[in-house]
XYZ file of C-alpha atoms in Angstrom:
712
model
C 113.973 82.544 127.542
C 113.117 86.177 126.727
C 115.039 89.279 125.705
C 116.705 90.621 128.889
C 115.642 94.135 129.915
C 119.168 95.495 129.380
C 119.211 94.146 125.825
C 115.737 95.529 125.169
C 116.913 98.982 126.210
C 119.735 98.796 123.660
C 117.357 97.645 120.938
C 114.859 100.439 121.673
C 117.680 102.981 121.532
C 118.997 101.615 118.224
C 115.567 101.409 116.591
C 114.265 104.670 118.024
C 111.032 102.904 118.954
C 109.678 99.835 120.700
C 110.468 96.639 118.780
C 107.704 94.586 117.228
C 107.035 91.123 118.708
C 108.854 89.560 115.755
C 111.860 91.835 116.265
C 111.943 90.944 119.963
C 112.050 87.244 119.096
C 114.689 87.807 116.391
C 116.989 89.788 118.696
C 116.442 87.245 121.471
C 117.719 84.454 119.228
C 120.479 86.299 117.376
C 121.799 87.842 120.589
C 121.667 84.542 122.467
C 124.852 82.917 123.726
C 124.474 80.244 121.051
C 124.552 82.742 118.167
C 126.444 85.751 119.522
C 129.121 84.038 121.680
C 128.619 86.742 124.288
C 130.711 85.008 126.935
C 133.340 83.487 124.678
C 134.048 85.862 121.785
C 136.455 87.998 123.849
C 138.511 84.849 124.518
C 138.662 83.496 120.978
C 141.261 85.991 119.777
C 143.780 83.725 121.535
C 143.622 81.370 118.543
C 145.929 81.840 115.582
C 143.927 81.216 112.417
C 146.240 82.186 109.577
C 148.784 80.261 107.533
C 149.848 80.068 103.921
C 147.335 77.258 103.382
C 144.298 79.058 104.856
C 142.005 80.496 102.186
C 139.028 81.376 104.421
C 139.292 81.319 108.188
C 136.803 81.872 111.014
C 133.502 83.651 110.427
C 131.990 81.755 107.515
C 129.874 78.608 107.540
C 133.074 76.554 107.198
C 136.781 77.226 106.797
C 138.600 76.639 103.504
C 142.168 75.343 103.301
C 144.316 74.746 100.214
C 145.910 71.313 99.899
C 149.600 71.253 98.963
C 150.908 70.570 95.497
C 153.241 67.630 96.163
C 155.640 68.598 93.383
C 156.117 72.282 94.179
C 155.105 72.502 97.831
C 152.924 75.483 96.954
C 149.164 75.665 97.355
C 147.204 73.619 94.851
C 143.835 74.651 93.439
C 142.190 71.798 95.363
C 140.632 72.938 98.610
C 139.098 71.225 101.614
C 136.535 72.739 103.933
C 136.428 72.090 107.671
C 133.577 72.757 110.056
C 132.317 71.533 113.408
C 129.166 72.067 115.426
C 127.428 70.872 118.557
C 123.910 69.550 119.017
C 124.055 68.962 122.740
C 120.746 70.055 124.238
C 118.651 68.614 121.373
C 120.408 65.255 121.740
C 119.403 65.050 125.393
C 115.754 65.831 124.657
C 115.519 63.608 121.555
C 118.752 61.648 120.998
C 117.850 60.318 117.547
C 116.643 63.550 115.910
C 118.988 65.738 117.945
C 122.065 63.894 116.706
C 120.746 63.364 113.182
C 120.044 67.043 112.624
C 123.494 67.886 113.966
C 124.910 65.872 111.067
C 122.558 67.583 108.632
C 123.539 71.033 109.814
C 127.296 70.606 109.495
C 126.856 69.040 106.045
C 124.864 72.075 104.882
C 127.574 74.362 106.268
C 129.880 72.513 103.880
C 127.488 73.015 100.973
C 127.416 76.752 101.696
C 131.073 76.992 100.664
C 130.533 75.294 97.307
C 132.031 72.044 98.604
C 130.934 68.430 98.443
C 130.965 66.642 101.831
C 133.372 63.685 101.855
C 133.784 62.710 105.535
C 132.280 63.118 108.995
C 133.729 62.755 112.498
C 131.678 62.495 115.667
C 132.886 63.054 119.224
C 130.306 61.916 121.769
C 130.214 62.333 125.546
C 127.782 60.647 127.942
C 127.236 60.005 131.635
C 128.527 56.868 133.322
C 128.009 53.786 131.146
C 126.538 51.821 134.034
C 123.463 54.073 134.012
C 120.555 53.004 131.845
C 119.807 56.567 130.795
C 123.344 56.942 129.420
C 122.909 53.758 127.409
C 119.567 55.026 126.094
C 121.166 58.290 124.974
C 124.177 56.527 123.422
C 121.965 54.122 121.505
C 119.721 56.908 120.188
C 122.555 59.263 119.267
C 124.528 56.602 117.384
C 121.381 55.475 115.573
C 120.590 59.083 114.599
C 124.101 59.734 113.273
C 124.285 56.454 111.389
C 120.808 56.808 109.880
C 121.360 60.348 108.640
C 124.965 59.896 107.492
C 124.292 56.578 105.781
C 121.230 57.921 103.968
C 123.050 60.965 102.578
C 126.077 58.908 101.551
C 128.724 60.715 103.618
C 131.033 58.355 105.552
C 131.667 58.780 109.268
C 135.355 57.877 109.401
C 136.662 58.896 112.826
C 135.678 60.300 116.207
C 135.620 59.480 119.895
C 133.296 58.317 122.677
C 133.825 59.198 126.336
C 131.881 58.573 129.532
C 132.022 60.757 132.639
C 129.604 61.196 135.540
C 129.271 64.921 134.897
C 127.630 64.400 131.484
C 124.705 62.576 133.105
C 122.287 65.492 132.754
C 123.782 66.949 129.567
C 125.466 64.767 126.913
C 127.573 66.309 124.169
C 127.261 65.553 120.461
C 130.001 67.280 118.437
C 130.112 66.602 114.692
C 132.796 67.708 112.216
C 132.741 67.576 108.420
C 135.350 67.687 105.667
C 134.320 68.905 102.209
C 136.110 69.055 98.870
C 136.063 71.940 96.424
C 138.386 74.037 94.283
C 139.183 77.665 93.586
C 136.590 78.010 90.813
C 133.726 76.563 92.843
C 134.314 78.524 96.041
C 131.302 80.351 97.484
C 131.057 82.384 100.688
C 128.295 83.571 103.010
C 128.855 87.231 102.109
C 126.133 88.897 100.035
C 127.507 90.464 96.861
C 125.171 92.941 95.153
C 121.951 94.873 95.778
C 119.201 93.742 93.440
C 120.152 90.078 93.595
C 117.350 87.780 94.663
C 117.193 85.772 97.883
C 115.985 82.270 97.099
C 115.015 79.664 99.683
C 115.590 76.083 98.463
C 114.756 72.866 100.296
C 112.139 71.484 102.610
C 109.011 73.427 103.476
C 109.011 75.439 106.692
C 107.128 74.089 109.696
C 107.056 74.883 113.384
C 109.789 72.439 114.450
C 112.871 73.827 116.140
C 111.236 77.092 117.197
C 113.497 78.930 119.613
C 116.310 76.420 119.146
C 119.048 79.050 119.475
C 117.707 80.404 122.759
C 117.025 76.848 123.997
C 120.723 76.072 123.458
C 121.656 79.153 125.509
C 120.231 78.118 128.858
C 120.663 75.269 131.320
C 118.706 72.080 130.734
C 115.711 71.912 133.063
C 114.715 68.737 134.877
C 111.664 68.366 132.597
C 113.554 69.218 129.384
C 112.886 65.845 127.772
C 109.169 66.652 127.638
C 108.872 70.438 127.833
C 111.597 71.338 125.311
C 110.762 68.789 122.617
C 109.253 71.461 120.274
C 112.682 73.148 120.169
C 114.243 70.029 118.601
C 114.352 69.861 114.829
C 113.235 66.832 112.818
C 115.535 65.701 110.029
C 114.825 64.238 106.583
C 118.068 62.743 105.229
C 116.532 61.895 101.865
C 115.695 65.565 101.319
C 119.235 66.426 102.435
C 120.684 64.057 99.836
C 118.619 65.734 97.122
C 119.761 69.111 98.423
C 123.415 68.013 98.268
C 123.083 67.021 94.609
C 121.039 70.114 93.712
C 123.705 72.286 95.358
C 126.335 70.585 93.193
C 124.428 71.494 90.047
C 123.888 75.069 91.206
C 127.605 75.478 91.901
C 128.678 73.766 88.671
C 126.415 76.114 86.683
C 127.811 79.187 88.514
C 124.351 80.232 89.651
C 125.161 81.030 93.298
C 126.607 84.383 94.356
C 126.525 83.596 98.104
C 124.893 80.999 100.320
C 123.986 80.281 103.906
C 122.587 77.212 105.590
C 119.433 77.682 107.645
C 120.466 76.576 111.112
C 120.213 78.476 114.391
C 117.461 81.130 114.256
C 116.252 79.726 110.943
C 115.600 82.061 108.036
C 116.104 85.119 110.222
C 119.581 84.016 111.222
C 120.728 82.885 107.772
C 119.430 85.821 105.742
C 120.400 88.595 108.164
C 123.925 87.222 108.626
C 124.324 86.775 104.858
C 123.611 90.427 104.064
C 125.343 91.744 107.192
C 128.654 90.196 106.102
C 128.353 92.098 102.836
C 127.496 95.380 104.561
C 124.085 95.261 102.890
C 120.413 94.856 103.734
C 117.449 92.842 102.514
C 113.745 93.044 101.887
C 111.980 89.738 102.549
C 108.314 88.887 102.073
C 107.608 86.141 104.590
C 104.347 85.245 102.837
C 106.427 83.839 99.975
C 108.170 81.198 102.110
C 106.891 77.728 101.205
C 105.294 76.242 104.308
C 104.107 72.817 105.369
C 101.859 73.881 108.250
C 98.792 76.150 108.124
C 98.355 79.513 109.808
C 102.009 80.133 110.620
C 102.662 83.662 111.847
C 105.568 85.913 110.939
C 107.703 84.983 113.932
C 107.265 81.264 113.316
C 108.168 81.571 109.642
C 111.232 83.675 110.396
C 112.649 81.651 113.301
C 111.565 78.025 112.773
C 114.616 75.773 112.431
C 113.073 73.308 110.011
C 115.868 71.324 108.417
C 117.261 70.786 104.908
C 116.966 74.411 103.764
C 119.439 76.778 102.101
C 119.305 80.515 101.420
C 120.971 81.522 98.146
C 121.798 84.898 96.649
C 120.958 84.618 92.944
C 121.193 87.075 90.044
C 117.706 87.935 88.712
C 118.410 86.407 85.309
C 119.431 83.102 86.938
C 116.320 82.567 89.060
C 114.535 80.457 86.453
C 117.535 78.109 86.184
C 117.623 77.702 89.971
C 113.899 76.948 90.051
C 114.368 74.304 87.360
C 117.138 72.535 89.302
C 115.066 72.623 92.496
C 112.126 71.099 90.632
C 114.399 68.400 89.169
C 115.318 67.292 92.691
C 111.788 67.669 94.058
C 112.795 70.494 96.381
C 110.738 73.502 97.342
C 111.896 76.840 95.948
C 110.707 80.325 96.937
C 111.951 83.707 95.764
C 111.506 85.397 99.132
C 113.084 88.798 98.537
C 116.183 90.630 97.451
C 119.436 92.151 98.634
C 119.214 95.910 99.236
C 121.345 98.851 100.320
C 119.217 99.599 103.362
C 117.997 97.876 106.482
C 117.037 94.264 106.981
C 113.282 94.418 106.415
C 110.704 91.635 106.644
C 107.048 92.018 105.771
C 104.109 89.739 106.394
C 100.716 90.312 104.809
C 101.897 93.766 103.702
C 102.829 94.739 107.268
C 106.441 95.459 108.222
C 107.379 93.130 111.101
C 111.167 93.683 111.095
C 113.086 96.831 110.145
C 116.582 96.900 111.624
C 120.188 97.314 110.617
C 121.494 93.883 109.581
C 124.931 94.394 111.090
C 123.356 95.421 114.394
C 121.247 92.261 114.374
C 124.223 90.043 113.584
C 127.000 91.712 115.587
C 125.423 94.192 117.969
C 125.035 91.971 121.015
C 127.009 93.279 124.007
C 129.690 90.977 125.364
C 129.515 89.591 128.886
C 132.121 90.508 131.485
C 132.034 87.508 133.795
C 133.831 86.658 137.008
C 136.036 83.600 137.077
C 138.104 81.586 139.507
C 141.302 79.858 138.471
C 141.152 76.034 138.475
C 142.926 74.397 141.381
C 145.747 71.888 141.054
C 145.473 68.351 142.391
C 147.736 66.843 145.051
C 149.037 63.276 144.881
C 146.805 60.744 146.615
C 147.138 57.454 144.750
C 145.238 54.182 145.118
C 147.032 50.844 145.449
C 145.139 48.378 143.291
C 146.350 44.909 142.421
C 148.099 45.082 139.045
C 145.831 42.467 137.454
C 142.724 44.270 138.696
C 144.127 47.548 137.445
C 144.904 46.163 133.981
C 141.518 44.520 133.554
C 139.590 47.506 134.902
C 141.375 50.034 132.697
C 141.523 47.939 129.514
C 137.889 46.941 130.056
C 136.651 50.451 130.871
C 133.997 51.860 128.511
C 136.287 54.854 127.955
C 139.181 52.799 126.618
C 137.287 49.770 125.332
C 136.653 48.993 121.669
C 134.297 51.443 119.965
C 133.556 48.972 117.181
C 129.914 48.758 118.305
C 129.652 52.461 117.410
C 131.523 52.729 114.140
C 130.235 49.473 112.681
C 126.841 51.177 112.496
C 128.277 53.842 110.225
C 128.921 53.361 106.540
C 132.543 54.476 106.616
C 133.444 53.367 103.096
C 130.772 55.075 100.982
C 132.423 57.421 98.517
C 135.447 55.096 98.152
C 137.921 57.603 99.647
C 138.465 55.898 103.028
C 141.976 54.414 102.884
C 142.425 53.961 106.658
C 139.191 53.068 108.430
C 137.833 53.698 111.942
C 139.617 51.913 114.775
C 143.050 53.356 113.992
C 144.601 56.494 115.488
C 143.276 58.585 112.585
C 141.331 58.071 109.385
C 143.054 58.576 106.044
C 141.162 59.787 102.973
C 142.371 59.489 99.382
C 142.266 62.820 97.552
C 143.079 61.152 94.253
C 142.659 64.340 92.258
C 146.150 65.422 93.402
C 147.571 62.260 94.998
C 147.280 63.552 98.574
C 146.304 61.535 101.618
C 144.173 63.562 104.033
C 144.327 62.335 107.633
C 141.453 63.236 109.956
C 141.007 62.859 113.713
C 138.684 64.255 116.363
C 138.301 64.081 120.124
C 138.994 65.239 123.669
C 139.320 63.580 127.071
C 137.128 64.925 129.900
C 139.308 63.193 132.503
C 142.241 65.307 131.354
C 140.464 68.655 131.329
C 138.612 67.922 134.578
C 141.986 67.296 136.266
C 143.718 70.282 134.660
C 141.759 72.396 132.160
C 144.798 74.230 130.758
C 147.295 71.370 130.500
C 144.537 68.901 129.646
C 143.555 71.034 126.645
C 147.196 71.272 125.583
C 147.375 67.481 125.759
C 144.241 67.202 123.592
C 145.993 69.203 120.869
C 149.169 67.105 121.129
C 147.235 63.847 120.998
C 145.299 64.854 117.888
C 148.487 65.951 116.136
C 150.248 62.687 117.034
C 147.235 60.712 115.808
C 147.760 62.325 112.403
C 151.501 61.736 112.572
C 151.058 57.985 113.137
C 149.614 57.841 109.592
C 152.624 59.780 108.290
C 150.667 63.016 107.903
C 151.736 66.555 108.775
C 149.063 68.660 110.532
C 147.326 71.142 108.233
C 144.572 72.882 110.229
C 142.045 72.343 113.010
C 138.566 73.361 114.091
C 137.350 73.250 117.674
C 134.108 72.783 119.552
C 134.476 74.413 122.958
C 131.923 72.992 125.385
C 131.341 74.318 128.885
C 128.756 74.671 131.626
C 126.973 77.794 132.824
C 129.550 80.601 132.388
C 127.820 82.681 135.063
C 129.365 80.330 137.631
C 132.905 81.629 138.293
C 134.453 78.161 138.671
C 132.873 77.039 135.378
C 134.028 80.128 133.501
C 137.508 79.762 134.949
C 137.740 76.222 133.596
C 136.389 77.315 130.234
C 138.922 80.146 129.937
C 141.679 77.655 130.753
C 140.737 75.185 127.999
C 140.603 78.036 125.477
C 144.075 79.225 126.454
C 145.509 75.709 126.614
C 144.192 74.705 123.221
C 145.236 77.999 121.631
C 148.740 77.889 123.102
C 149.493 74.336 122.001
C 148.012 74.722 118.521
C 150.243 77.768 118.142
C 153.272 75.752 119.295
C 152.365 73.077 116.757
C 151.904 75.722 114.003
C 148.379 74.403 113.438
C 145.950 77.225 112.592
C 142.550 76.934 114.263
C 140.436 78.036 111.314
C 136.942 77.824 112.756
C 134.799 76.245 115.376
C 131.806 76.356 117.634
C 131.149 77.336 121.235
C 128.512 75.590 123.325
C 127.933 76.935 126.820
C 125.160 76.399 129.376
C 125.741 72.643 129.252
C 124.472 72.540 132.781
C 121.585 70.742 134.435
C 120.219 69.702 137.816
C 123.123 67.238 138.022
C 125.651 70.061 137.615
C 127.943 71.404 134.874
C 129.818 69.253 132.386
C 133.626 69.085 132.545
C 135.202 71.718 130.273
C 135.443 69.828 126.980
C 137.567 71.157 124.083
C 136.795 68.839 121.175
C 139.404 69.305 118.478
C 139.060 68.052 114.903
C 142.367 68.164 113.038
C 143.372 67.338 109.468
C 146.800 66.650 107.984
C 148.328 65.722 104.651
C 150.844 63.282 103.235
C 151.909 61.903 99.881
C 149.844 58.845 98.977
C 147.286 56.896 100.957
C 149.259 54.113 102.667
C 149.940 54.100 106.401
C 151.080 51.615 109.042
C 148.265 50.311 111.216
C 148.126 49.954 114.979
C 147.981 46.136 114.914
C 151.324 44.382 115.318
C 152.883 42.701 112.306
C 154.889 40.196 114.376
C 158.360 40.683 112.913
C 159.689 43.836 114.546
C 161.210 45.171 117.709
C 159.066 47.360 119.967
C 160.259 50.839 120.853
C 158.630 53.307 123.236
C 159.155 56.855 122.020
C 159.023 59.832 124.409
C 157.624 60.677 127.797
C 160.001 59.157 130.381
C 160.425 62.272 132.521
C 156.920 62.737 133.903
C 154.577 59.783 134.300
C 152.151 61.333 136.750
C 148.708 59.778 136.915
C 146.508 62.881 136.987
C 143.587 62.631 134.546
C 144.155 58.920 133.999
C 141.538 56.226 133.566
C 143.253 54.382 136.423
C 142.216 57.125 138.845
C 138.812 57.216 137.209
C 138.375 53.556 138.063
C 139.970 53.393 141.525
C 139.779 56.954 142.857
C 142.600 59.191 143.955
C 144.239 62.332 142.594
C 147.540 63.404 141.084
C 148.827 66.336 139.121
C 148.438 66.174 135.358
C 151.620 65.082 133.537
C 153.582 67.717 131.666
C 153.175 67.863 127.890
C 156.283 67.784 125.639
C 158.143 71.070 125.338
C 159.113 70.354 121.727
C 155.789 68.997 120.531
C 156.124 70.242 116.944
C 159.512 68.555 116.464
C 158.184 65.365 118.005
C 155.123 65.283 115.723
C 157.288 65.808 112.643
C 159.658 63.005 113.701
C 156.794 60.569 114.332
C 155.378 61.326 110.873
C 158.747 60.567 109.294
C 159.012 57.295 111.223
C 155.486 56.291 110.169
C 156.427 56.901 106.540
C 159.553 54.705 106.798
C 158.845 51.397 105.033
C 160.657 49.573 107.828
C 158.030 50.729 110.330
C 155.530 47.881 110.636
C 153.065 49.408 113.089
C 152.760 52.506 115.251
C 150.252 53.530 117.914
C 150.022 56.531 120.217
C 149.957 56.233 124.015
C 147.030 58.182 125.441
C 143.728 57.070 126.995
C 144.432 54.262 129.462
C 148.187 54.614 129.102
C 150.682 52.085 127.784
C 148.520 49.177 128.996
C 145.713 50.083 126.603
C 148.116 50.896 123.758
C 149.686 47.431 123.957
C 146.302 45.728 124.333
C 145.007 47.487 121.213
C 148.041 46.379 119.199
C 147.522 42.668 119.905
C 145.808 40.642 117.184
C 147.148 37.751 115.167
C 150.572 38.862 116.383
C 151.517 39.299 120.020
C 154.133 41.082 122.089
C 156.709 40.233 124.723
C 157.310 43.416 126.731
C 159.455 44.285 129.753
C 159.192 47.663 131.492
C 161.657 48.885 134.083
C 162.662 51.889 136.114
C 159.207 53.079 137.135
C 156.431 52.069 139.468
C 154.133 49.541 137.757
C 151.135 51.880 137.938
C 152.986 54.803 136.371
C 154.638 52.632 133.738
C 151.394 51.066 132.557
C 148.704 53.655 133.248
C 150.130 57.169 133.043
C 148.498 59.039 130.175
C 151.401 61.399 129.589
C 151.113 62.566 125.977
C 153.852 62.722 123.386
C 154.495 58.963 123.364
C 154.087 56.246 120.732
C 154.930 52.569 120.447
C 156.722 51.709 117.219
C 157.231 48.241 115.748
C 160.208 48.398 113.421
C 162.754 46.160 111.730
C 165.319 48.968 111.874
C 165.485 50.452 115.387
C 168.647 52.412 114.576
C 166.669 54.519 112.106
C 164.169 55.429 114.825
C 166.957 56.312 117.262
C 168.636 58.410 114.599
C 165.502 60.375 113.633
C 164.638 61.077 117.270
C 168.124 62.109 118.402
C 167.761 65.377 120.369
C 163.966 65.156 119.964
C 162.727 62.445 122.339
C 163.862 59.426 124.282
C 163.653 55.996 122.649
C 163.534 52.831 124.732
C 163.414 49.239 123.552
C 160.604 47.581 125.510
C 160.409 44.202 123.770
C 159.542 42.531 120.518
C 156.537 41.491 118.513
C 155.834 37.773 118.401
C 153.710 35.326 116.431
C 151.903 34.096 119.548
C 148.836 36.342 119.497
C 149.504 36.962 123.184
C 150.598 39.898 125.324
C 153.238 39.135 127.943
C 154.180 42.207 129.947
C 156.659 42.163 132.819
C 156.884 45.223 135.029
C 158.974 45.249 138.199
C 158.552 41.704 139.517
C 155.086 41.037 138.094
C 154.119 39.514 134.754
C 150.776 39.932 133.003
C 149.780 37.462 130.304
C 146.666 37.752 128.114
C 145.720 36.159 124.825
C 144.211 38.211 122.019
C 140.853 36.557 122.707
C 140.993 37.484 126.402
C 141.857 41.072 125.561
C 139.052 41.245 122.998
C 136.598 39.999 125.617
C 137.742 42.667 128.083
C 137.406 45.359 125.432
C 133.953 44.296 124.220
C 132.142 46.073 127.052
C 130.034 48.412 124.884
C 128.589 45.630 122.790
C 127.983 43.350 125.764
C 126.587 46.182 127.889
C 124.120 47.266 125.228
C 122.905 43.756 124.458
């Protein structure tokens, strides 16, 4: 990829001269789609990002949100950070290092805010599971995430895994991170004062990851796995762990005035964006950067995306203290320049190689005005599978099957904050400092957004909010990772615009501010574009750290809450397995009221278990609830396929010893239907119309073990 002629003309006009080769490369990367959001920034204003809890919203390395004081209801001085990023192209070329460095990058974004990382979530998307290449990518990505996360001691507590044919040539790896900080420790990525020093701390700079930002801004070529390998970074989690602890000491000692992680576009991206946000400039001597490879030129030093590096703004009198902490943790440390009032200037061997306005570098890229076509709606053309075949195919699908093979590779308990572990609707973290439980969930469903980008994205937001509510938590804030194909294709851009609007509209209805995120376009290859994929990571809060699980207790009645009016099958796993089309089911009109009611029900001590109805429909929900206890269920009034396999959102199954309380809380909010009772049999018996399905817990577990059995 090179700087387009139209962009070069703008640069020449702004500089008043021809750019140097290093400036050309810097503008190429900073004005790429990956860094500048040229095709998406005009759309992102649809998101509401403010609330009384939001301390720092979009535009920094991570967002900052105040947790509530449980006694007063006001903001406490305890803050969490939220961030999310994608590492899609690198994870196709090198699944282990591509995924691992995605974890490293989002953790360093957390460090930049003066926060300590306490939890990770990963949402992963691959081609069809029956293809060996998909299994190879899945195995490598999970190994990379687990290796890096386990080594740095940050638990991966939640996430999602989905398979869809259209990810075959371009998987997605979206990673979110939660950090913990407070008002006194807060740092931003906005340079503060001219004369302060710019200090580079961390691993030495090599040639790995060169051109990573521009690589992420173009379609994957057929030979990407070999030709693009130099653009993939190589991670060192042990250095990252030392950097995490060094950052803690720097923050505790109040040595950092501002900070930025070195990610896309390397030192050039981090340092120019840091001073641009402060309306300032910089003078950087590239010779001073500590390097691990010989004979690196100015462009390589400036743009290499070597990992485990941070750029700090430090007062001159504090430099010695920073150097001492870096030495303590065996980290490299270079005083590479200083903040100035003028341009962003880089020299190499006494020659000026960059001299440009920092704000123009960071924000001067022109936006794209692209054509789009509106997504079409789907007509009803349903298959007619045997009910037993349908149940076993959907419950045993890789999309709805147990993801235990994935999360068992992660250390999800390190740090001792994980109160509700992976495998439930949402994780729950103990913020013991103020007695708050922090619920955390992440995911999307490509079947939904392929069938209906707008309504599918709305359903993604509802599902994430209900996942939090099943722990008893109230949604606090969200970050998104908006993934799409080549936006220059009108049908692709139309689908992308629709997921942006759908996600923004529903988050607004739910009063959930979207406080940050990431956009990843050009997820396109010789096999075609990916489905529009709006990964949403959402956090919520509650008093305490206890929550009902999804597994049945055995002593309660079973109630189905919500969603009786529209049980269409569009976007369902049933249609994914057997073919056919249908319109996507309508999402609840009163989603915010429904989420609040579900949270109250989950917090009622008479609620024994609760589980949302989503991927795979009611059939999968019931199957996932069976363990030592079983269920005797009877469904009526609908076709068997709709009753069991519609993925209409806004529904949960509740096991309770006091059904009247559930009916009372949901009066005028949602329908409540008794569908059966929990039993002590360890068996699911489900009668629908004139057919009865019976499966033991062991038989269900065998159906749902497809990932482990398929990967050997």
